[in-house]
Amino acid sequence: MCGKFYWCMMLAINLQSESDRYCRLILNGGHLRTLSAKAPLYIEMNGEQITRVAVKFREDQQMTVKFDSLKMSIAMLVGHSKPNINLSASKTEIDINNIKPCFMHFDRLDFSDVCRLATSSEINTYSSTCDPSSLNSVNKLITDGDNNPLVELFTVKTNILTMSVPPSLHLGNFIDCANEWISSLFLGLKKCGVSKPSKLGYQLMEIEVEMSHYNFVGLELEEFDKSSRRSLDRMRIKFDDFRLKINRFAPPSVTTTHLNELDEDARVHSYGFNKGGETALSVRNFEFTIHPLNTDTPLLHLGDAKFSGYFYLVGLHPSSPNVPEVVSKVIPMATFEYPSRHATSQS
């Protein structure tokens, strides 16, 4: 039982023909029902390959991902708390709420999230930079079943990535809804004992992102340019040869000390999970334009820009002063709806 709701998981495969398969994952409040397109997770397959994945976060918030030539492998190693995932596709489109053009378009996508054993030098460097007395508390490392520290390798590589965010997309509303849905999903699976509890500790990590060409179109106008027969882009960002690498090997206690030294607030704060680290970034031919202010000359142009140093993306720990208490929300997965705003306003 999860809160006020009973959870039920059901995976079904309907064989329409030898080449068509439809998989639906039903998560509902304990009432079995006929499989339908209302399932929050819908997977369509052609032969042995996944061609489309549809996720319904709410009746008015849904996402569809289409793949070409998708290859994916998932392996759960003994002693690891999370699987190794490798994914590659020649063409990928992410569509949100059927708004055209699509939200994201990859001409090629390579994604991997795997773990390896930390080397002796990495372990020695980590241990030598933190207080030995804290190795069993905030600085304790995540290990495998034999207590060998692990390093997570998170890699995303693509050739051409195009993003389009028109005003009608309401991207912020979609992200809030997706976060609520995912949080409720994992909370339900955890309380039902379906998912394993995450190991406590600090995860050594290497993050690498590479893009040969990136094109972002935002705030697209509803009208069309009659001469070119295309929509006018109010804001455009594009760059070439983007490289980002983040190494997360500094102990949390060292990161906390560094952040307090940088912060002008005299109070000493505790911080939560750090999504940044030692960062190296390079980009060639970065351009930022706004229509119609600079159709010929970009508002901003950077050539061969580079950044090297520490980049921290971290929130305050709940134990820090003046931090609001954590508020838990329960979203009924069977209805795809938030609690009634009208009822909330009346209460």
mmCIF file of C-alpha atoms in Angstrom:
data_model
loop_
_atom_site.group_PDB
_atom_site.id
_atom_site.type_symbol
_atom_site.label_atom_id
_atom_site.label_comp_id
_atom_site.label_asym_id
_atom_site.label_seq_id
_atom_site.Cartn_x
_atom_site.Cartn_y
_atom_site.Cartn_z
ATOM 1 C CA MET A 1 0.000 0.000 0.000
ATOM 2 C CA CYS A 2 1.356 3.409 -0.988
ATOM 3 C CA GLY A 3 -0.275 6.179 0.988
ATOM 4 C CA LYS A 4 -3.997 5.893 0.295
ATOM 5 C CA PHE A 5 -3.550 3.829 -2.852
ATOM 6 C CA TYR A 6 -2.837 0.205 -3.676
ATOM 7 C CA TRP A 7 -0.334 -0.210 -6.465
ATOM 8 C CA CYS A 8 -0.505 -2.781 -9.211
ATOM 9 C CA MET A 9 2.033 -3.376 -11.966
ATOM 10 C CA MET A 10 1.032 -5.208 -15.105
ATOM 11 C CA LEU A 11 3.032 -5.648 -18.315
ATOM 12 C CA ALA A 12 1.150 -6.903 -21.368
ATOM 13 C CA ILE A 13 2.199 -7.636 -24.943
ATOM 14 C CA ASN A 14 -0.393 -7.719 -27.723
ATOM 15 C CA LEU A 15 0.817 -9.502 -30.845
ATOM 16 C CA GLN A 16 -0.924 -7.846 -33.801
ATOM 17 C CA SER A 17 1.395 -9.557 -36.286
ATOM 18 C CA GLU A 18 4.884 -10.996 -36.366
ATOM 19 C CA SER A 19 6.359 -7.515 -36.796
ATOM 20 C CA ASP A 20 4.088 -5.411 -34.560
ATOM 21 C CA ARG A 21 4.191 -5.535 -30.795
ATOM 22 C CA TYR A 22 2.639 -3.176 -28.320
ATOM 23 C CA CYS A 23 3.712 -3.104 -24.699
ATOM 24 C CA ARG A 24 1.928 -1.169 -22.001
ATOM 25 C CA LEU A 25 2.937 -0.728 -18.401
ATOM 26 C CA ILE A 26 -0.081 -0.099 -16.210
ATOM 27 C CA LEU A 27 0.349 1.641 -12.867
ATOM 28 C CA ASN A 28 -2.965 2.266 -11.169
ATOM 29 C CA GLY A 29 -4.645 2.472 -7.829
ATOM 30 C CA GLY A 30 -5.409 -1.199 -7.347
ATOM 31 C CA HIS A 31 -8.225 -1.556 -9.878
ATOM 32 C CA LEU A 32 -7.379 -3.823 -12.803
ATOM 33 C CA ARG A 33 -8.615 -2.499 -16.111
ATOM 34 C CA THR A 34 -8.476 -3.256 -19.800
ATOM 35 C CA LEU A 35 -5.263 -2.186 -21.481
ATOM 36 C CA SER A 36 -5.723 1.008 -23.460
ATOM 37 C CA ALA A 37 -3.873 3.994 -24.834
ATOM 38 C CA LYS A 38 -4.474 5.672 -21.462
ATOM 39 C CA ALA A 39 -1.638 3.643 -19.941
ATOM 40 C CA PRO A 40 0.992 6.027 -18.550
ATOM 41 C CA LEU A 41 3.793 4.128 -20.319
ATOM 42 C CA TYR A 42 3.309 2.743 -23.825
ATOM 43 C CA ILE A 43 6.075 0.982 -25.809
ATOM 44 C CA GLU A 44 5.706 0.122 -29.480
ATOM 45 C CA MET A 45 8.042 -2.392 -31.129
ATOM 46 C CA ASN A 46 8.780 -3.436 -34.681
ATOM 47 C CA GLY A 47 10.276 -6.896 -34.632
ATOM 48 C CA GLU A 48 12.956 -6.847 -31.942
ATOM 49 C CA GLN A 49 13.420 -3.061 -31.950
ATOM 50 C CA ILE A 50 11.638 -0.373 -29.980
ATOM 51 C CA THR A 51 10.316 2.288 -32.359
ATOM 52 C CA ARG A 52 8.174 4.495 -30.100
ATOM 53 C CA VAL A 53 7.781 5.194 -26.391
ATOM 54 C CA ALA A 54 4.864 7.302 -25.135
ATOM 55 C CA VAL A 55 4.645 8.616 -21.564
ATOM 56 C CA LYS A 56 1.489 10.258 -20.257
ATOM 57 C CA PHE A 57 2.253 12.376 -17.219
ATOM 58 C CA ARG A 58 -1.240 13.843 -17.215
ATOM 59 C CA GLU A 59 -4.111 14.094 -19.676
ATOM 60 C CA ASP A 60 -2.751 17.377 -21.033
ATOM 61 C CA GLN A 61 0.965 16.598 -20.542
ATOM 62 C CA GLN A 62 2.485 13.760 -22.537
ATOM 63 C CA MET A 63 5.724 12.948 -24.312
ATOM 64 C CA THR A 64 6.483 10.684 -27.283
ATOM 65 C CA VAL A 65 9.963 9.452 -28.233
ATOM 66 C CA LYS A 66 10.524 7.933 -31.681
ATOM 67 C CA PHE A 67 13.626 5.920 -32.576
ATOM 68 C CA ASP A 68 15.252 4.663 -35.763
ATOM 69 C CA SER A 69 17.614 1.681 -35.564
ATOM 70 C CA LEU A 70 17.607 1.649 -31.777
ATOM 71 C CA LYS A 71 20.065 -0.632 -30.028
ATOM 72 C CA MET A 72 19.934 -0.898 -26.258
ATOM 73 C CA SER A 73 21.514 -3.111 -23.626
ATOM 74 C CA ILE A 74 20.766 -3.199 -19.901
ATOM 75 C CA ALA A 75 22.885 -5.318 -17.563
ATOM 76 C CA MET A 76 22.555 -5.619 -13.800
ATOM 77 C CA LEU A 77 25.894 -6.646 -12.327
ATOM 78 C CA VAL A 78 26.148 -8.547 -9.056
ATOM 79 C CA GLY A 79 26.657 -6.195 -6.117
ATOM 80 C CA HIS A 80 25.625 -3.054 -8.039
ATOM 81 C CA SER A 81 22.585 -1.007 -7.046
ATOM 82 C CA LYS A 82 21.885 0.262 -10.584
ATOM 83 C CA PRO A 83 22.179 -1.334 -14.038
ATOM 84 C CA ASN A 84 24.655 -0.528 -16.792
ATOM 85 C CA ILE A 85 22.785 1.048 -19.710
ATOM 86 C CA ASN A 86 24.009 1.498 -23.290
ATOM 87 C CA LEU A 87 21.791 3.026 -25.987
ATOM 88 C CA SER A 88 22.409 4.064 -29.588
ATOM 89 C CA ALA A 89 20.007 5.224 -32.305
ATOM 90 C CA SER A 90 20.526 6.696 -35.771
ATOM 91 C CA LYS A 91 17.597 9.125 -35.442
ATOM 92 C CA THR A 92 15.584 10.208 -32.394
ATOM 93 C CA GLU A 93 12.668 12.624 -32.031
ATOM 94 C CA ILE A 94 11.121 13.821 -28.765
ATOM 95 C CA ASP A 95 7.634 15.269 -29.127
ATOM 96 C CA ILE A 96 5.774 17.055 -26.311
ATOM 97 C CA ASN A 97 1.980 17.430 -26.430
ATOM 98 C CA ASN A 98 1.967 16.982 -30.252
ATOM 99 C CA ILE A 99 3.296 20.528 -30.747
ATOM 100 C CA LYS A 100 5.195 20.984 -33.998
ATOM 101 C CA PRO A 101 8.039 21.214 -34.701
ATOM 102 C CA CYS A 102 9.207 18.511 -32.326
ATOM 103 C CA PHE A 103 10.895 19.497 -29.077
ATOM 104 C CA MET A 104 14.170 17.642 -29.791
ATOM 105 C CA HIS A 105 15.646 16.016 -32.863
ATOM 106 C CA PHE A 106 18.877 13.973 -32.838
ATOM 107 C CA ASP A 107 20.363 12.726 -36.100
ATOM 108 C CA ARG A 108 22.405 10.255 -34.037
ATOM 109 C CA LEU A 109 22.334 9.505 -30.326
ATOM 110 C CA ASP A 110 24.795 7.517 -28.232
ATOM 111 C CA PHE A 111 24.064 7.252 -24.517
ATOM 112 C CA SER A 112 25.713 5.201 -21.818
ATOM 113 C CA ASP A 113 25.514 5.092 -18.042
ATOM 114 C CA VAL A 114 27.862 2.415 -16.718
ATOM 115 C CA CYS A 115 30.109 1.806 -13.737
ATOM 116 C CA ARG A 116 33.733 0.738 -13.464
ATOM 117 C CA LEU A 117 36.045 0.028 -10.544
ATOM 118 C CA ALA A 118 37.964 3.025 -9.235
ATOM 119 C CA THR A 119 41.725 2.855 -9.705
ATOM 120 C CA SER A 120 44.147 2.781 -6.809
ATOM 121 C CA SER A 121 45.390 6.293 -7.602
ATOM 122 C CA GLU A 122 41.821 7.655 -7.654
ATOM 123 C CA ILE A 123 41.067 6.078 -4.274
ATOM 124 C CA ASN A 124 44.317 7.323 -2.732
ATOM 125 C CA THR A 125 43.738 10.857 -4.066
ATOM 126 C CA TYR A 126 40.186 10.887 -2.695
ATOM 127 C CA SER A 127 41.246 9.611 0.739
ATOM 128 C CA SER A 128 44.162 12.034 1.027
ATOM 129 C CA THR A 129 42.018 15.143 0.397
ATOM 130 C CA CYS A 130 39.415 14.566 3.103
ATOM 131 C CA ASP A 131 39.384 14.180 6.846
ATOM 132 C CA PRO A 132 40.036 10.488 7.705
ATOM 133 C CA SER A 133 37.456 10.658 10.495
ATOM 134 C CA SER A 134 34.720 11.450 7.955
ATOM 135 C CA LEU A 135 35.368 8.537 5.585
ATOM 136 C CA ASN A 136 32.609 6.524 7.255
ATOM 137 C CA SER A 137 30.051 9.339 7.212
ATOM 138 C CA VAL A 138 29.495 12.028 4.541
ATOM 139 C CA ASN A 139 32.552 10.999 2.512
ATOM 140 C CA LYS A 140 31.844 7.277 2.382
ATOM 141 C CA LEU A 141 32.054 5.982 -1.200
ATOM 142 C CA ILE A 142 29.522 3.801 -3.015
ATOM 143 C CA THR A 143 30.998 0.333 -3.583
ATOM 144 C CA ASP A 144 30.130 -2.976 -5.178
ATOM 145 C CA GLY A 145 29.407 -6.202 -3.299
ATOM 146 C CA ASP A 146 33.108 -6.648 -2.500
ATOM 147 C CA ASN A 147 33.458 -3.097 -1.108
ATOM 148 C CA ASN A 148 35.402 -1.878 -4.142
ATOM 149 C CA PRO A 149 34.669 1.830 -4.854
ATOM 150 C CA LEU A 150 32.856 2.439 -8.137
ATOM 151 C CA VAL A 151 33.098 5.245 -10.696
ATOM 152 C CA GLU A 152 29.979 6.045 -12.726
ATOM 153 C CA LEU A 153 30.584 6.990 -16.382
ATOM 154 C CA PHE A 154 27.743 9.085 -17.846
ATOM 155 C CA THR A 155 28.200 9.826 -21.563
ATOM 156 C CA VAL A 156 26.002 11.520 -24.190
ATOM 157 C CA LYS A 157 27.243 11.993 -27.769
ATOM 158 C CA THR A 158 25.389 13.265 -30.821
ATOM 159 C CA ASN A 159 26.200 14.820 -34.171
ATOM 160 C CA ILE A 160 23.342 17.313 -34.754
ATOM 161 C CA LEU A 161 20.834 18.316 -32.068
ATOM 162 C CA THR A 162 17.932 20.661 -32.853
ATOM 163 C CA MET A 163 15.607 22.016 -30.153
ATOM 164 C CA SER A 164 12.444 24.059 -30.616
ATOM 165 C CA VAL A 165 10.627 25.732 -27.692
ATOM 166 C CA PRO A 166 7.664 27.820 -28.901
ATOM 167 C CA PRO A 167 5.596 29.753 -26.309
ATOM 168 C CA SER A 168 2.678 27.341 -26.746
ATOM 169 C CA LEU A 169 4.823 24.493 -25.392
ATOM 170 C CA HIS A 170 4.796 25.863 -21.801
ATOM 171 C CA LEU A 171 7.991 23.939 -21.070
ATOM 172 C CA GLY A 172 8.126 24.928 -17.396
ATOM 173 C CA ASN A 173 4.667 23.481 -16.749
ATOM 174 C CA PHE A 174 5.666 20.252 -18.514
ATOM 175 C CA ILE A 175 8.869 19.896 -16.465
ATOM 176 C CA ASP A 176 6.995 20.456 -13.172
ATOM 177 C CA CYS A 177 4.413 17.840 -14.139
ATOM 178 C CA ALA A 178 7.072 15.319 -15.210
ATOM 179 C CA ASN A 179 9.000 15.774 -11.947
ATOM 180 C CA GLU A 180 5.841 15.200 -9.893
ATOM 181 C CA TRP A 181 5.017 12.072 -11.909
ATOM 182 C CA ILE A 182 8.505 10.572 -11.629
ATOM 183 C CA SER A 183 8.695 11.292 -7.899
ATOM 184 C CA SER A 184 5.327 9.620 -7.318
ATOM 185 C CA LEU A 185 6.326 6.639 -9.460
ATOM 186 C CA PHE A 186 9.530 5.899 -7.561
ATOM 187 C CA LEU A 187 7.864 6.569 -4.215
ATOM 188 C CA GLY A 188 5.160 4.024 -5.026
ATOM 189 C CA LEU A 189 7.650 1.401 -6.251
ATOM 190 C CA LYS A 190 9.787 1.936 -3.168
ATOM 191 C CA LYS A 191 6.930 1.590 -0.695
ATOM 192 C CA CYS A 192 5.702 -1.543 -2.464
ATOM 193 C CA GLY A 193 9.153 -3.103 -2.224
ATOM 194 C CA VAL A 194 9.468 -3.366 -6.018
ATOM 195 C CA SER A 195 12.590 -1.172 -6.279
ATOM 196 C CA LYS A 196 15.739 -1.780 -4.281
ATOM 197 C CA PRO A 197 16.825 0.948 -1.867
ATOM 198 C CA SER A 198 19.727 3.025 -3.134
ATOM 199 C CA LYS A 199 23.086 2.537 -1.524
ATOM 200 C CA LEU A 200 24.123 5.323 0.810
ATOM 201 C CA GLY A 201 27.370 7.051 -0.010
ATOM 202 C CA TYR A 202 29.121 9.375 -2.425
ATOM 203 C CA GLN A 203 29.317 8.343 -6.087
ATOM 204 C CA LEU A 204 32.544 9.079 -7.914
ATOM 205 C CA MET A 205 31.527 10.168 -11.394
ATOM 206 C CA GLU A 206 32.733 11.222 -14.843
ATOM 207 C CA ILE A 207 30.288 13.115 -17.085
ATOM 208 C CA GLU A 208 30.997 13.683 -20.773
ATOM 209 C CA VAL A 209 28.787 15.410 -23.364
ATOM 210 C CA GLU A 210 29.749 15.952 -27.009
ATOM 211 C CA MET A 211 27.763 17.654 -29.807
ATOM 212 C CA SER A 212 29.101 18.508 -33.254
ATOM 213 C CA HIS A 213 26.268 20.934 -34.066
ATOM 214 C CA TYR A 214 23.533 22.421 -31.848
ATOM 215 C CA ASN A 215 20.616 24.595 -32.937
ATOM 216 C CA PHE A 216 18.077 26.031 -30.477
ATOM 217 C CA VAL A 217 14.977 27.967 -31.568
ATOM 218 C CA GLY A 218 12.943 29.678 -28.852
ATOM 219 C CA LEU A 219 9.988 32.057 -28.665
ATOM 220 C CA GLU A 220 8.996 31.253 -32.231
ATOM 221 C CA LEU A 221 6.461 33.631 -33.760
ATOM 222 C CA GLU A 222 3.043 32.416 -34.816
ATOM 223 C CA GLU A 223 3.275 34.255 -38.152
ATOM 224 C CA PHE A 224 5.261 33.262 -41.237
ATOM 225 C CA ASP A 225 7.649 35.203 -43.431
ATOM 226 C CA LYS A 226 5.880 35.332 -46.791
ATOM 227 C CA SER A 227 9.096 35.774 -48.752
ATOM 228 C CA SER A 228 10.839 32.689 -47.332
ATOM 229 C CA ARG A 229 7.675 30.701 -46.517
ATOM 230 C CA ARG A 230 8.984 29.782 -43.064
ATOM 231 C CA SER A 231 8.299 30.780 -39.482
ATOM 232 C CA LEU A 232 10.271 33.627 -37.960
ATOM 233 C CA ASP A 233 12.564 32.710 -35.108
ATOM 234 C CA ARG A 234 12.540 35.342 -32.387
ATOM 235 C CA MET A 235 15.517 33.766 -30.580
ATOM 236 C CA ARG A 236 18.153 31.375 -31.867
ATOM 237 C CA ILE A 237 21.253 29.848 -30.279
ATOM 238 C CA LYS A 238 23.665 27.695 -32.215
ATOM 239 C CA PHE A 239 27.201 26.446 -31.793
ATOM 240 C CA ASP A 240 29.651 23.879 -33.136
ATOM 241 C CA ASP A 241 31.966 21.353 -31.541
ATOM 242 C CA PHE A 242 30.598 21.435 -28.004
ATOM 243 C CA ARG A 243 32.623 19.471 -25.448
ATOM 244 C CA LEU A 244 31.781 19.191 -21.741
ATOM 245 C CA LYS A 245 33.539 17.046 -19.167
ATOM 246 C CA ILE A 246 32.856 17.032 -15.429
ATOM 247 C CA ASN A 247 34.919 15.005 -12.970
ATOM 248 C CA ARG A 248 33.286 14.516 -9.597
ATOM 249 C CA PHE A 249 36.099 13.160 -7.446
ATOM 250 C CA ALA A 250 36.254 15.786 -4.670
ATOM 251 C CA PRO A 251 34.885 14.610 -1.281
ATOM 252 C CA PRO A 252 31.582 16.246 -0.227
ATOM 253 C CA SER A 253 33.244 17.754 2.865
ATOM 254 C CA VAL A 254 35.841 19.485 0.665
ATOM 255 C CA THR A 255 33.093 20.817 -1.646
ATOM 256 C CA THR A 256 31.154 22.158 1.360
ATOM 257 C CA THR A 257 34.258 23.933 2.676
ATOM 258 C CA HIS A 258 34.961 25.452 -0.724
ATOM 259 C CA LEU A 259 31.370 26.682 -1.134
ATOM 260 C CA ASN A 260 31.356 28.317 2.307
ATOM 261 C CA GLU A 261 34.615 30.078 1.441
ATOM 262 C CA LEU A 262 33.080 31.426 -1.791
ATOM 263 C CA ASP A 263 29.768 32.417 -0.190
ATOM 264 C CA GLU A 264 29.581 35.986 1.117
ATOM 265 C CA ASP A 265 27.095 34.855 3.782
ATOM 266 C CA ALA A 266 28.949 34.697 7.084
ATOM 267 C CA ARG A 267 26.854 31.741 8.263
ATOM 268 C CA VAL A 268 28.222 28.244 7.682
ATOM 269 C CA HIS A 269 25.854 26.194 5.535
ATOM 270 C CA SER A 270 25.468 22.508 4.798
ATOM 271 C CA TYR A 271 24.838 21.540 1.192
ATOM 272 C CA GLY A 272 23.034 18.729 -0.560
ATOM 273 C CA PHE A 273 23.989 16.673 -3.576
ATOM 274 C CA ASN A 274 26.425 18.435 -5.932
ATOM 275 C CA LYS A 275 25.626 18.038 -9.641
ATOM 276 C CA GLY A 276 28.783 19.844 -10.722
ATOM 277 C CA GLY A 277 32.481 19.362 -10.158
ATOM 278 C CA GLU A 278 35.801 19.978 -11.869
ATOM 279 C CA THR A 279 34.640 21.173 -15.283
ATOM 280 C CA ALA A 280 36.264 21.548 -18.699
ATOM 281 C CA LEU A 281 34.112 23.124 -21.437
ATOM 282 C CA SER A 282 34.943 24.150 -24.987
ATOM 283 C CA VAL A 283 32.752 25.401 -27.840
ATOM 284 C CA ARG A 284 33.437 26.797 -31.312
ATOM 285 C CA ASN A 285 31.393 29.482 -33.124
ATOM 286 C CA PHE A 286 28.779 30.202 -30.471
ATOM 287 C CA GLU A 287 26.074 32.570 -31.803
ATOM 288 C CA PHE A 288 23.062 34.177 -30.146
ATOM 289 C CA THR A 289 20.560 36.129 -32.279
ATOM 290 C CA ILE A 290 17.220 37.836 -31.631
ATOM 291 C CA HIS A 291 14.832 38.648 -34.477
ATOM 292 C CA PRO A 292 14.495 41.296 -35.810
ATOM 293 C CA LEU A 293 17.207 43.146 -33.865
ATOM 294 C CA ASN A 294 20.160 41.369 -35.419
ATOM 295 C CA THR A 295 19.305 39.290 -38.456
ATOM 296 C CA ASP A 296 22.702 39.911 -40.077
ATOM 297 C CA THR A 297 25.043 40.464 -37.118
ATOM 298 C CA PRO A 298 24.603 38.194 -34.061
ATOM 299 C CA LEU A 299 23.900 39.762 -30.689
ATOM 300 C CA LEU A 300 26.693 37.617 -29.270
ATOM 301 C CA HIS A 301 29.424 35.641 -30.999
ATOM 302 C CA LEU A 302 32.173 33.605 -29.338
ATOM 303 C CA GLY A 303 34.916 31.814 -31.210
ATOM 304 C CA ASP A 304 36.845 28.948 -29.638
ATOM 305 C CA ALA A 305 35.486 29.656 -26.138
ATOM 306 C CA LYS A 306 36.901 27.594 -23.275
ATOM 307 C CA PHE A 307 36.232 27.254 -19.555
ATOM 308 C CA SER A 308 38.203 25.268 -17.018
ATOM 309 C CA GLY A 309 37.589 25.245 -13.291
ATOM 310 C CA TYR A 310 35.032 24.284 -10.661
ATOM 311 C CA PHE A 311 31.333 24.557 -11.442
ATOM 312 C CA TYR A 312 28.915 23.774 -8.601
ATOM 313 C CA LEU A 313 25.199 23.137 -9.005
ATOM 314 C CA VAL A 314 24.026 22.359 -5.499
ATOM 315 C CA GLY A 315 21.195 23.205 -3.130
ATOM 316 C CA LEU A 316 21.196 23.883 0.573
ATOM 317 C CA HIS A 317 20.788 20.919 2.893
ATOM 318 C CA PRO A 318 17.495 20.884 4.876
ATOM 319 C CA SER A 319 19.532 21.280 8.082
ATOM 320 C CA SER A 320 20.804 24.712 6.969
ATOM 321 C CA PRO A 321 19.180 27.739 8.646
ATOM 322 C CA ASN A 322 16.046 29.299 7.158
ATOM 323 C CA VAL A 323 15.442 26.410 4.721
ATOM 324 C CA PRO A 324 11.722 25.496 4.349
ATOM 325 C CA GLU A 325 10.696 22.022 5.444
ATOM 326 C CA VAL A 326 10.303 19.322 2.811
ATOM 327 C CA VAL A 327 6.726 18.928 1.578
ATOM 328 C CA SER A 328 5.609 15.526 0.257
ATOM 329 C CA LYS A 329 2.917 15.212 -2.403
ATOM 330 C CA VAL A 330 0.974 12.124 -3.447
ATOM 331 C CA ILE A 331 -0.217 12.089 -7.072
ATOM 332 C CA PRO A 332 -2.773 9.346 -7.952
ATOM 333 C CA MET A 333 -1.257 7.577 -10.967
ATOM 334 C CA ALA A 334 -4.555 6.118 -12.155
ATOM 335 C CA THR A 335 -6.225 9.428 -12.962
ATOM 336 C CA PHE A 336 -3.348 11.354 -14.628
ATOM 337 C CA GLU A 337 -4.601 14.452 -12.875
ATOM 338 C CA TYR A 338 -3.356 16.784 -10.192
ATOM 339 C CA PRO A 339 -5.556 17.323 -7.146
ATOM 340 C CA SER A 340 -8.356 19.701 -8.025
ATOM 341 C CA ARG A 341 -7.115 23.294 -8.052
ATOM 342 C CA HIS A 342 -10.674 24.439 -7.383
ATOM 343 C CA ALA A 343 -10.868 22.288 -4.273
ATOM 344 C CA THR A 344 -7.468 23.510 -3.129
ATOM 345 C CA SER A 345 -8.446 27.155 -3.516
ATOM 346 C CA GLN A 346 -11.635 26.585 -1.544
ATOM 347 C CA SER A 347 -9.773 24.907 1.298
#
